Amino acid sequence: MKSLNIGIIGLGTVGCGVYNVLRAFDEINIKKIAVKNINKKRNIENLDESLLTQDAYEIVNNPEIDVVVEVAGGINPAFELLTAAIKNKKHIVTANKELLAKKGNELFSLAKANNVVILYEAAVAGGIPIIMPIKTILCANKLTKIAAILNGTTNYILTKMAEKDLSYETALKQAQELGYAETDPTGDVEGFDAAYKIAILSTISFNKKVDINKIYREGITKITANDIKSAKELGYKIKLIAMGQVTDDGRIDVRVHPMLVAKKHLLAKVDNATNSIMLSGYPVGDLVLTGAGAGAEPTASSVVGDILVLSSGLEHSQCPVPQAVCNHTEFADQIPIGETYNEYYISINASNNPGVIGLVGTICGKNNINISTIMQKGINTDNTAEIVVITEKSKESDIQNALSDLLKSESIKKIDNLLRVMN
Ligand SMILES: NC(=O)c1ccc[n+]([C@@H]2O[C@H](COP(=O)([O-])OP(=O)(O)OC[C@H]3O[C@@H](n4cnc5c(N)ncnc54)[C@H](OP(=O)(O)O)[C@@H]3O)[C@@H](O)[C@H]2O)c1
């Protein structure tokens, strides 16, 4: 391997993991580490504090540094810093999914123009190797579908809601106390984090640029203990699924939302904070990769792996990982959610009147929706009843029309939830 000089921007959860794992690799010399607060106590034994700086430009402008490892996160100042580093002909290793999903186009074009590469194995699913396999050994394939659990925090919350009959709020609070969720959990529970990751995965799988702003996104905050219970009774678990697929007419359907996943499905067996990615394509068929999607050590496995790939590649060539050069020129034609087809779970709060089930059936029928299961779940103290419907595959816009027709009837009090179903 070629001896490499690197600079690391960020020494938090991932940065500390990377520093500790790199101790085993003498050929990688850490020249500088940038942090925000130089006086903070770090989770590192015998840290060489002379390496620390509060000025990340000391890294990106340092002529001795070959590779910039960005594990700070966010858009600013990461975008400006990596732009400067690339213009200074430094290769990049980053774990920053938000930056790549929002600014990847600019960064990859700039990297190509400057003959450097950006490696980002850790940006999607932490310790699970997925970026390099898609870019290298799976390149003989036409990949057509990704279905994945890409956010450990939401998977942990949904698992605990199901295991312990907890409300969303209680499960979130427990996840925060145990360090699985951040104090401000928005990025995870509203599906932003999973959307960044599926944008990256879909772009490299389908070879077209996916626009993060066109990804349909729903989080898990509206999932109730009742939904989890009904799903269980019907033979499903609720999971936050990130999905990307090529439709029959060649468009790309990319979205993130909770789904009822049939208990026999491999993704339904993935619990707690674990991540899992199911890829389908020709000729490989279906593949499932499962493992730790976050955490200092699993994420360091991917970051350090990228650094070592660069180190061995640079021994032979100035372009160390040619497969990492981004050649996507075309934007994907992304399908709006209204045009997608899914099976649905609809939870309806209705008056306990005779004929109400018939009414639901008639309105679904009028909107081209076939029902596969319908059940009434007891009577509430206010003389309303919860009706749960599972539909056959239907068009999303038909479902939305049916919901608004249902709400026009006096017998229907409210639609408690609408979720999509994966069998
Ligand atoms: N945590 C995971 O398991 C995981 C998994 C996969 C990917 N990622 C990604 O990895 C990145 C880092 O995540 P993390 O969990 O390690 O974050 P973190 O614990 O919050 O650490 C961020 C680090 O960046 C430093 N930093 C912030 N602004 C800076 C600036 N302007 N200049 C220099 N340093 C700066 C902070 O310095 P101070 O310590 O001085 O505040 C801190 O050391 C993010 O992009 C995240 O999405 C994380």
CSV table of N, CA, C and O in Angstrom, one decimal, residues 125-128 149-160 163 175 178-181 188 193 197 239 267 269-276 289-295 298-299:
chain,number,residue,atom,x,y,z
A,125,ALA,N,-26.0,3.4,5.1
A,125,ALA,CA,-26.1,2.2,5.9
A,125,ALA,C,-24.7,1.9,6.6
A,125,ALA,O,-24.4,0.7,6.8
A,126,GLY,N,-24.1,2.9,7.1
A,126,GLY,CA,-22.9,2.8,8.0
A,126,GLY,C,-21.9,1.7,7.6
A,126,GLY,O,-21.1,1.8,6.7
A,127,GLY,N,-22.0,0.5,8.3
A,127,GLY,CA,-21.0,-0.5,8.2
A,127,GLY,C,-21.4,-1.5,7.1
A,127,GLY,O,-20.5,-2.4,6.7
A,128,ILE,N,-22.5,-1.4,6.4
A,128,ILE,CA,-22.9,-2.4,5.4
A,128,ILE,C,-22.2,-2.0,4.1
A,128,ILE,O,-22.4,-0.8,3.6
A,149,ILE,N,-34.3,-0.9,4.8
A,149,ILE,CA,-34.5,-0.2,6.1
A,149,ILE,C,-33.1,0.5,6.3
A,149,ILE,O,-32.1,-0.1,6.5
A,150,LEU,N,-33.2,1.9,6.2
A,150,LEU,CA,-31.9,2.6,6.1
A,150,LEU,C,-31.7,3.5,7.3
A,150,LEU,O,-30.8,4.3,7.4
A,151,ASN,N,-32.7,3.5,8.3
A,151,ASN,CA,-32.6,4.3,9.4
A,151,ASN,C,-32.8,3.5,10.7
A,151,ASN,O,-33.9,3.0,11.0
A,152,GLY,N,-31.7,3.4,11.5
A,152,GLY,CA,-31.7,2.6,12.7
A,152,GLY,C,-32.6,3.2,13.8
A,152,GLY,O,-33.3,2.4,14.5
A,153,THR,N,-32.7,4.5,13.9
A,153,THR,CA,-33.5,5.1,15.0
A,153,THR,C,-34.9,4.8,14.8
A,153,THR,O,-35.6,4.3,15.8
A,154,THR,N,-35.5,4.9,13.6
A,154,THR,CA,-36.9,4.7,13.4
A,154,THR,C,-37.2,3.2,13.5
A,154,THR,O,-38.2,2.8,14.0
A,155,ASN,N,-36.2,2.3,13.0
A,155,ASN,CA,-36.5,0.9,13.1
A,155,ASN,C,-36.5,0.5,14.6
A,155,ASN,O,-37.3,-0.4,15.0
A,156,TYR,N,-35.6,1.1,15.4
A,156,TYR,CA,-35.6,0.8,16.9
A,156,TYR,C,-37.0,1.2,17.5
A,156,TYR,O,-37.6,0.5,18.2
A,157,ILE,N,-37.4,2.4,17.2
A,157,ILE,CA,-38.7,2.9,17.8
A,157,ILE,C,-39.9,2.0,17.4
A,157,ILE,O,-40.7,1.6,18.2
A,158,LEU,N,-39.9,1.7,16.1
A,158,LEU,CA,-41.1,0.8,15.6
A,158,LEU,C,-41.0,-0.6,16.2
A,158,LEU,O,-42.0,-1.2,16.6
A,159,THR,N,-39.8,-1.1,16.4
A,159,THR,CA,-39.6,-2.4,17.0
A,159,THR,C,-40.1,-2.4,18.5
A,159,THR,O,-40.9,-3.3,18.9
A,160,LYS,N,-39.7,-1.3,19.2
A,160,LYS,CA,-40.1,-1.3,20.6
A,160,LYS,C,-41.6,-1.0,20.7
A,160,LYS,O,-42.3,-1.5,21.7
A,163,GLU,N,-43.0,-4.5,20.2
A,163,GLU,CA,-42.7,-5.5,21.3
A,163,GLU,C,-43.4,-5.2,22.6
A,163,GLU,O,-43.7,-6.1,23.3
A,175,ALA,N,-36.0,5.7,23.3
A,175,ALA,CA,-34.9,5.7,22.3
A,175,ALA,C,-33.9,6.8,22.6
A,175,ALA,O,-32.7,6.7,22.5
A,178,LEU,N,-31.7,6.1,25.7
A,178,LEU,CA,-30.7,5.1,25.4
A,178,LEU,C,-29.7,5.5,24.3
A,178,LEU,O,-28.8,4.7,24.0
A,179,GLY,N,-29.8,6.7,23.8
A,179,GLY,CA,-28.9,7.2,22.8
A,179,GLY,C,-29.2,6.8,21.4
A,179,GLY,O,-28.4,7.0,20.5
A,180,TYR,N,-30.3,6.1,21.1
A,180,TYR,CA,-30.6,5.7,19.8
A,180,TYR,C,-31.3,6.8,19.0
A,180,TYR,O,-31.3,6.8,17.7
A,181,ALA,N,-31.8,7.9,19.7
A,181,ALA,CA,-32.4,9.0,18.9
A,181,ALA,C,-31.8,10.3,19.5
A,181,ALA,O,-31.5,10.4,20.7
A,188,ASP,N,-34.4,11.9,11.5
A,188,ASP,CA,-34.7,10.5,11.5
A,188,ASP,C,-36.1,10.2,11.4
A,188,ASP,O,-36.6,9.5,10.4
A,193,ASP,N,-33.3,11.5,6.7
A,193,ASP,CA,-32.1,10.7,6.7
A,193,ASP,C,-32.2,9.5,5.7
A,193,ASP,O,-31.3,9.3,4.8
A,197,LYS,N,-30.3,8.8,1.9
A,197,LYS,CA,-29.6,7.6,1.5
A,197,LYS,C,-30.2,6.9,0.3
A,197,LYS,O,-29.5,6.4,-0.6
A,239,LYS,N,-42.6,-0.9,9.2
A,239,LYS,CA,-41.2,-0.5,9.0
A,239,LYS,C,-41.2,0.7,8.2
A,239,LYS,O,-42.0,0.9,7.3
A,267,LEU,N,-37.4,-8.3,5.1
A,267,LEU,CA,-37.2,-7.0,5.8
A,267,LEU,C,-38.0,-6.9,7.1
A,267,LEU,O,-37.7,-6.1,8.0
A,269,LYS,N,-38.0,-9.1,9.3
A,269,LYS,CA,-37.3,-9.8,10.3
A,269,LYS,C,-36.1,-8.9,10.8
A,269,LYS,O,-35.4,-9.3,11.7
A,270,VAL,N,-36.0,-7.7,10.3
A,270,VAL,CA,-34.9,-6.8,10.6
A,270,VAL,C,-35.4,-5.9,11.7
A,270,VAL,O,-36.2,-5.0,11.4
A,271,ASP,N,-35.0,-6.1,13.0
A,271,ASP,CA,-35.5,-5.3,14.1
A,271,ASP,C,-34.4,-4.5,14.7
A,271,ASP,O,-33.3,-4.5,14.4
A,272,ASN,N,-34.9,-3.7,15.7
A,272,ASN,CA,-34.0,-2.8,16.5
A,272,ASN,C,-33.3,-1.8,15.6
A,272,ASN,O,-33.9,-1.4,14.6
A,273,ALA,N,-32.0,-1.5,15.8
A,273,ALA,CA,-31.4,-0.5,15.1
A,273,ALA,C,-30.7,-1.0,13.8
A,273,ALA,O,-30.0,-0.3,13.1
A,274,THR,N,-30.9,-2.3,13.5
A,274,THR,CA,-30.3,-2.9,12.3
A,274,THR,C,-30.8,-2.3,11.0
A,274,THR,O,-32.0,-1.9,10.9
A,275,ASN,N,-29.9,-2.2,10.0
A,275,ASN,CA,-30.3,-1.8,8.7
A,275,ASN,C,-30.3,-3.0,7.7
A,275,ASN,O,-29.6,-4.0,8.0
A,276,SER,N,-31.1,-2.9,6.6
A,276,SER,CA,-31.0,-4.0,5.7
A,276,SER,C,-31.4,-3.4,4.3
A,276,SER,O,-32.3,-2.6,4.2
A,289,LEU,N,-28.5,-7.4,2.1
A,289,LEU,CA,-27.3,-7.1,2.9
A,289,LEU,C,-27.9,-6.5,4.2
A,289,LEU,O,-28.6,-5.6,4.2
A,290,THR,N,-27.4,-7.1,5.3
A,290,THR,CA,-28.0,-6.7,6.6
A,290,THR,C,-26.8,-6.4,7.6
A,290,THR,O,-25.8,-7.1,7.6
A,291,GLY,N,-27.0,-5.4,8.4
A,291,GLY,CA,-25.9,-5.1,9.4
A,291,GLY,C,-26.1,-3.8,10.2
A,291,GLY,O,-27.2,-3.2,10.1
A,292,ALA,N,-25.1,-3.4,10.8
A,292,ALA,CA,-25.2,-2.1,11.6
A,292,ALA,C,-25.1,-0.9,10.7
A,292,ALA,O,-24.1,-0.8,9.9
A,293,GLY,N,-26.1,-0.1,10.7
A,293,GLY,CA,-26.2,1.1,9.8
A,293,GLY,C,-25.6,2.3,10.5
A,293,GLY,O,-25.6,3.4,9.8
A,294,ALA,N,-25.1,2.2,11.7
A,294,ALA,CA,-24.5,3.4,12.3
A,294,ALA,C,-23.6,2.9,13.5
A,294,ALA,O,-23.5,1.7,13.7
A,295,GLY,N,-23.1,3.8,14.2
A,295,GLY,CA,-22.2,3.5,15.3
A,295,GLY,C,-20.7,3.7,14.9
A,295,GLY,O,-20.4,3.7,13.8
A,298,PRO,N,-18.8,0.3,13.3
A,298,PRO,CA,-19.2,-0.2,12.0
A,298,PRO,C,-19.0,0.9,10.9
A,298,PRO,O,-18.6,0.7,9.8
A,299,THR,N,-19.3,2.2,11.3
A,299,THR,CA,-19.1,3.3,10.3
A,299,THR,C,-17.6,3.5,10.0
A,299,THR,O,-17.2,3.7,8.8
